[in-house]
Amino acid sequence: MRKKIVAGNWKMNTNLQSGIALASQINKLVKNLPDDSKTGIVIAPPFLHLSSVQGAIDNEKICLASQNCAAYPKGAYTGEISAKMLQSAGVKAVIIGHSERRAYFGETDETLSTKVDLCLENNLKPIFCCGEQLAERQSGNYFNIVQNQLLKGLFGLSPENFERVIIAYEPVWAIGTGVTASAEQAQEMHKFIRAIIADKYGSLIADDTTILYGGSCKPSNAKELFSQPDVDGGLIGGASLKAEDFIEIVKAI
Ligand code: PEP
């Protein structure tokens, strides 16, 4: 049975103090969730906050993630943070290939594939983002775009390594815009992604792959999105910055 997950991407928001406060609030609310809640909860604060947040949460109940990692294992790369460093700080997962990194920091499919490898080598779970831009949606080319991103970023992995990856489908036109993909649009793409995984790795692995939806997901629309058969939870930006909203989304699964 594949895992249902709600992951919060804080992006470049909060300072150290307010970040610790947010993590503590989330931690408190998570404690009140029913014991049988099987939804995986992930938070991805800025790098600077990771160690402090790690000390502020129950790491059995909340998985600590980072928003990025370096494309090199170590060495003279000023300002970069390696997968090994993240692992040593208690990080368990890494968001790879968020559309903001692709758009503003020029991250290519090749770079992302290297980052995925480095994560796996360091026992970190990649949360691999894919998704089309507005013009690509409008031109009807969106299946091709997403297929290419997965082919180049992930499909070089062995089956054993692919099974360790979480995928997040995030249509770029829906990120931070308030415009959510409809539940039908999300389901259509998630079903397509699962089908191409099945073609490459077989249906057992495809059925076990967690595919998250991201893009203006909030308490008011989470239930409908998550009720789709191939939508296994969400990657949440804006709404993850309010502990109550984030937990409402967790409860929507
Ligand atoms: C994101 O950045 O991954 C995201 C989904 O953002 P938002 O929820 O704000 O659209």
PDB file of N, CA and C in Angstrom, residues 5-11 42-44 65-66 95-99 127-130 166-170 175 190 211-218 226 231-240 246 249:
ATOM      1  N   ILE A   5       0.946  11.197   2.042  1.00  0.00           N
ATOM      2  CA  ILE A   5       1.888  12.156   2.641  1.00  0.00           C
ATOM      3  C   ILE A   5       1.396  13.586   2.433  1.00  0.00           C
ATOM      4  N   VAL A   6       1.564  14.408   3.448  1.00  0.00           N
ATOM      5  CA  VAL A   6       1.390  15.857   3.262  1.00  0.00           C
ATOM      6  C   VAL A   6       2.717  16.510   3.654  1.00  0.00           C
ATOM      7  N   ALA A   7       3.289  17.264   2.722  1.00  0.00           N
ATOM      8  CA  ALA A   7       4.606  17.875   2.945  1.00  0.00           C
ATOM      9  C   ALA A   7       4.482  19.396   2.841  1.00  0.00           C
ATOM     10  N   GLY A   8       5.094  20.090   3.768  1.00  0.00           N
ATOM     11  CA  GLY A   8       5.054  21.558   3.757  1.00  0.00           C
ATOM     12  C   GLY A   8       6.390  22.121   3.285  1.00  0.00           C
ATOM     13  N   ASN A   9       6.326  22.943   2.260  1.00  0.00           N
ATOM     14  CA  ASN A   9       7.527  23.613   1.742  1.00  0.00           C
ATOM     15  C   ASN A   9       7.467  25.076   2.178  1.00  0.00           C
ATOM     16  N   TRP A  10       8.301  25.409   3.146  1.00  0.00           N
ATOM     17  CA  TRP A  10       8.243  26.769   3.706  1.00  0.00           C
ATOM     18  C   TRP A  10       8.904  27.794   2.782  1.00  0.00           C
ATOM     19  N   LYS A  11       9.644  27.347   1.815  1.00  0.00           N
ATOM     20  CA  LYS A  11      10.393  28.243   0.917  1.00  0.00           C
ATOM     21  C   LYS A  11      11.274  29.201   1.745  1.00  0.00           C
ATOM     22  N   VAL A  42       5.529  15.808   6.562  1.00  0.00           N
ATOM     23  CA  VAL A  42       6.892  16.245   6.226  1.00  0.00           C
ATOM     24  C   VAL A  42       6.913  17.762   6.315  1.00  0.00           C
ATOM     25  N   ILE A  43       7.975  18.335   6.896  1.00  0.00           N
ATOM     26  CA  ILE A  43       8.139  19.785   6.805  1.00  0.00           C
ATOM     27  C   ILE A  43       9.534  20.106   6.257  1.00  0.00           C
ATOM     28  N   ALA A  44       9.560  21.097   5.384  1.00  0.00           N
ATOM     29  CA  ALA A  44      10.831  21.490   4.749  1.00  0.00           C
ATOM     30  C   ALA A  44      11.108  22.970   5.041  1.00  0.00           C
ATOM     31  N   ALA A  65      12.623  17.627   6.227  1.00  0.00           N
ATOM     32  CA  ALA A  65      13.130  17.650   4.843  1.00  0.00           C
ATOM     33  C   ALA A  65      13.825  18.981   4.591  1.00  0.00           C
ATOM     34  N   SER A  66      14.692  18.987   3.584  1.00  0.00           N
ATOM     35  CA  SER A  66      15.256  20.262   3.136  1.00  0.00           C
ATOM     36  C   SER A  66      14.663  20.578   1.761  1.00  0.00           C
ATOM     37  N   ILE A  95      13.506  17.996  -1.119  1.00  0.00           N
ATOM     38  CA  ILE A  95      12.730  18.394  -2.302  1.00  0.00           C
ATOM     39  C   ILE A  95      13.732  18.651  -3.429  1.00  0.00           C
ATOM     40  N   ILE A  96      13.522  17.983  -4.537  1.00  0.00           N
ATOM     41  CA  ILE A  96      14.438  18.124  -5.671  1.00  0.00           C
ATOM     42  C   ILE A  96      13.663  18.625  -6.884  1.00  0.00           C
ATOM     43  N   GLY A  97      14.199  19.660  -7.522  1.00  0.00           N
ATOM     44  CA  GLY A  97      13.627  20.106  -8.795  1.00  0.00           C
ATOM     45  C   GLY A  97      12.354  20.899  -8.667  1.00  0.00           C
ATOM     46  N   HIS A  98      12.174  21.597  -7.532  1.00  0.00           N
ATOM     47  CA  HIS A  98      11.005  22.484  -7.442  1.00  0.00           C
ATOM     48  C   HIS A  98      11.044  23.450  -8.623  1.00  0.00           C
ATOM     49  N   SER A  99       9.892  23.826  -9.124  1.00  0.00           N
ATOM     50  CA  SER A  99       9.868  24.668 -10.337  1.00  0.00           C
ATOM     51  C   SER A  99      10.578  26.005 -10.114  1.00  0.00           C
ATOM     52  N   ILE A 127      12.070  14.030  -2.922  1.00  0.00           N
ATOM     53  CA  ILE A 127      10.685  14.373  -3.297  1.00  0.00           C
ATOM     54  C   ILE A 127      10.841  15.115  -4.619  1.00  0.00           C
ATOM     55  N   PHE A 128      10.664  14.397  -5.703  1.00  0.00           N
ATOM     56  CA  PHE A 128      11.040  14.907  -7.024  1.00  0.00           C
ATOM     57  C   PHE A 128       9.854  15.640  -7.660  1.00  0.00           C
ATOM     58  N   CYS A 129      10.059  16.928  -7.963  1.00  0.00           N
ATOM     59  CA  CYS A 129       8.970  17.752  -8.504  1.00  0.00           C
ATOM     60  C   CYS A 129       8.988  17.764 -10.029  1.00  0.00           C
ATOM     61  N   CYS A 130       7.813  17.724 -10.588  1.00  0.00           N
ATOM     62  CA  CYS A 130       7.664  17.860 -12.042  1.00  0.00           C
ATOM     63  C   CYS A 130       6.403  18.684 -12.288  1.00  0.00           C
ATOM     64  N   ILE A 166       9.690   9.835  -3.883  1.00  0.00           N
ATOM     65  CA  ILE A 166       8.319  10.376  -3.881  1.00  0.00           C
ATOM     66  C   ILE A 166       8.256  11.353  -5.055  1.00  0.00           C
ATOM     67  N   ILE A 167       7.137  11.354  -5.760  1.00  0.00           N
ATOM     68  CA  ILE A 167       6.980  12.300  -6.876  1.00  0.00           C
ATOM     69  C   ILE A 167       5.961  13.357  -6.473  1.00  0.00           C
ATOM     70  N   ALA A 168       6.225  14.605  -6.848  1.00  0.00           N
ATOM     71  CA  ALA A 168       5.235  15.668  -6.633  1.00  0.00           C
ATOM     72  C   ALA A 168       4.911  16.294  -7.984  1.00  0.00           C
ATOM     73  N   TYR A 169       3.663  16.160  -8.406  1.00  0.00           N
ATOM     74  CA  TYR A 169       3.228  16.846  -9.633  1.00  0.00           C
ATOM     75  C   TYR A 169       2.756  18.240  -9.240  1.00  0.00           C
ATOM     76  N   GLU A 170       3.454  19.244  -9.772  1.00  0.00           N
ATOM     77  CA  GLU A 170       3.133  20.627  -9.429  1.00  0.00           C
ATOM     78  C   GLU A 170       3.029  21.472 -10.704  1.00  0.00           C
ATOM     79  N   ILE A 175       1.172  27.137  -8.831  1.00  0.00           N
ATOM     80  CA  ILE A 175       2.007  27.340  -7.635  1.00  0.00           C
ATOM     81  C   ILE A 175       1.969  28.796  -7.201  1.00  0.00           C
ATOM     82  N   HIS A 190      -1.877  12.530 -12.661  1.00  0.00           N
ATOM     83  CA  HIS A 190      -1.342  11.515 -11.742  1.00  0.00           C
ATOM     84  C   HIS A 190      -1.507  10.111 -12.338  1.00  0.00           C
ATOM     85  N   ILE A 211       2.463   9.737  -5.203  1.00  0.00           N
ATOM     86  CA  ILE A 211       2.473  10.900  -6.115  1.00  0.00           C
ATOM     87  C   ILE A 211       1.648  12.011  -5.465  1.00  0.00           C
ATOM     88  N   LEU A 212       2.348  13.076  -5.080  1.00  0.00           N
ATOM     89  CA  LEU A 212       1.703  14.204  -4.405  1.00  0.00           C
ATOM     90  C   LEU A 212       1.263  15.238  -5.424  1.00  0.00           C
ATOM     91  N   TYR A 213       0.234  15.987  -5.070  1.00  0.00           N
ATOM     92  CA  TYR A 213      -0.164  17.135  -5.897  1.00  0.00           C
ATOM     93  C   TYR A 213       0.286  18.409  -5.181  1.00  0.00           C
ATOM     94  N   GLY A 214       0.783  19.375  -5.938  1.00  0.00           N
ATOM     95  CA  GLY A 214       1.138  20.675  -5.354  1.00  0.00           C
ATOM     96  C   GLY A 214       0.692  21.811  -6.248  1.00  0.00           C
ATOM     97  N   GLY A 215       0.196  22.864  -5.634  1.00  0.00           N
ATOM     98  CA  GLY A 215      -0.231  24.050  -6.389  1.00  0.00           C
ATOM     99  C   GLY A 215      -1.500  24.617  -5.787  1.00  0.00           C
ATOM    100  N   SER A 216      -1.312  25.614  -4.890  1.00  0.00           N
ATOM    101  CA  SER A 216      -2.441  26.299  -4.253  1.00  0.00           C
ATOM    102  C   SER A 216      -3.409  25.339  -3.562  1.00  0.00           C
ATOM    103  N   CYS A 217      -2.845  24.310  -2.975  1.00  0.00           N
ATOM    104  CA  CYS A 217      -3.666  23.381  -2.191  1.00  0.00           C
ATOM    105  C   CYS A 217      -3.893  24.024  -0.820  1.00  0.00           C
ATOM    106  N   LYS A 218      -5.119  24.001  -0.344  1.00  0.00           N
ATOM    107  CA  LYS A 218      -5.441  24.631   0.939  1.00  0.00           C
ATOM    108  C   LYS A 218      -6.555  23.836   1.624  1.00  0.00           C
ATOM    109  N   PHE A 226      -7.526  15.214  -2.734  1.00  0.00           N
ATOM    110  CA  PHE A 226      -6.999  13.970  -2.159  1.00  0.00           C
ATOM    111  C   PHE A 226      -7.956  12.791  -2.345  1.00  0.00           C
ATOM    112  N   VAL A 231      -4.116  10.507  -6.422  1.00  0.00           N
ATOM    113  CA  VAL A 231      -3.514  11.632  -5.686  1.00  0.00           C
ATOM    114  C   VAL A 231      -3.279  11.162  -4.249  1.00  0.00           C
ATOM    115  N   ASP A 232      -2.008  11.067  -3.875  1.00  0.00           N
ATOM    116  CA  ASP A 232      -1.659  10.449  -2.590  1.00  0.00           C
ATOM    117  C   ASP A 232      -1.280  11.459  -1.512  1.00  0.00           C
ATOM    118  N   GLY A 233      -1.734  12.696  -1.691  1.00  0.00           N
ATOM    119  CA  GLY A 233      -1.424  13.733  -0.714  1.00  0.00           C
ATOM    120  C   GLY A 233      -0.923  14.973  -1.427  1.00  0.00           C
ATOM    121  N   GLY A 234      -0.265  15.862  -0.674  1.00  0.00           N
ATOM    122  CA  GLY A 234       0.090  17.139  -1.285  1.00  0.00           C
ATOM    123  C   GLY A 234       1.441  17.675  -0.858  1.00  0.00           C
ATOM    124  N   LEU A 235       2.001  18.489  -1.734  1.00  0.00           N
ATOM    125  CA  LEU A 235       3.153  19.327  -1.385  1.00  0.00           C
ATOM    126  C   LEU A 235       2.584  20.742  -1.283  1.00  0.00           C
ATOM    127  N   ILE A 236       2.713  21.312  -0.094  1.00  0.00           N
ATOM    128  CA  ILE A 236       1.969  22.516   0.229  1.00  0.00           C
ATOM    129  C   ILE A 236       2.936  23.675   0.459  1.00  0.00           C
ATOM    130  N   GLY A 237       2.742  24.779  -0.244  1.00  0.00           N
ATOM    131  CA  GLY A 237       3.589  25.954  -0.044  1.00  0.00           C
ATOM    132  C   GLY A 237       2.943  26.900   0.959  1.00  0.00           C
ATOM    133  N   GLY A 238       2.258  27.912   0.444  1.00  0.00           N
ATOM    134  CA  GLY A 238       1.697  28.979   1.282  1.00  0.00           C
ATOM    135  C   GLY A 238       0.943  28.483   2.503  1.00  0.00           C
ATOM    136  N   ALA A 239       0.085  27.499   2.303  1.00  0.00           N
ATOM    137  CA  ALA A 239      -0.776  27.048   3.414  1.00  0.00           C
ATOM    138  C   ALA A 239      -0.007  26.252   4.470  1.00  0.00           C
ATOM    139  N   SER A 240       1.270  25.942   4.200  1.00  0.00           N
ATOM    140  CA  SER A 240       2.034  25.210   5.233  1.00  0.00           C
ATOM    141  C   SER A 240       2.660  26.161   6.249  1.00  0.00           C
ATOM    142  N   PHE A 246      -2.148  23.890   7.839  1.00  0.00           N
ATOM    143  CA  PHE A 246      -1.358  22.728   7.418  1.00  0.00           C
ATOM    144  C   PHE A 246      -1.981  21.446   7.994  1.00  0.00           C
ATOM    145  N   ILE A 249      -5.108  20.385   6.327  1.00  0.00           N
ATOM    146  CA  ILE A 249      -4.819  19.681   5.067  1.00  0.00           C
ATOM    147  C   ILE A 249      -4.419  18.226   5.359  1.00  0.00           C
TER     148      ILE A 249
END
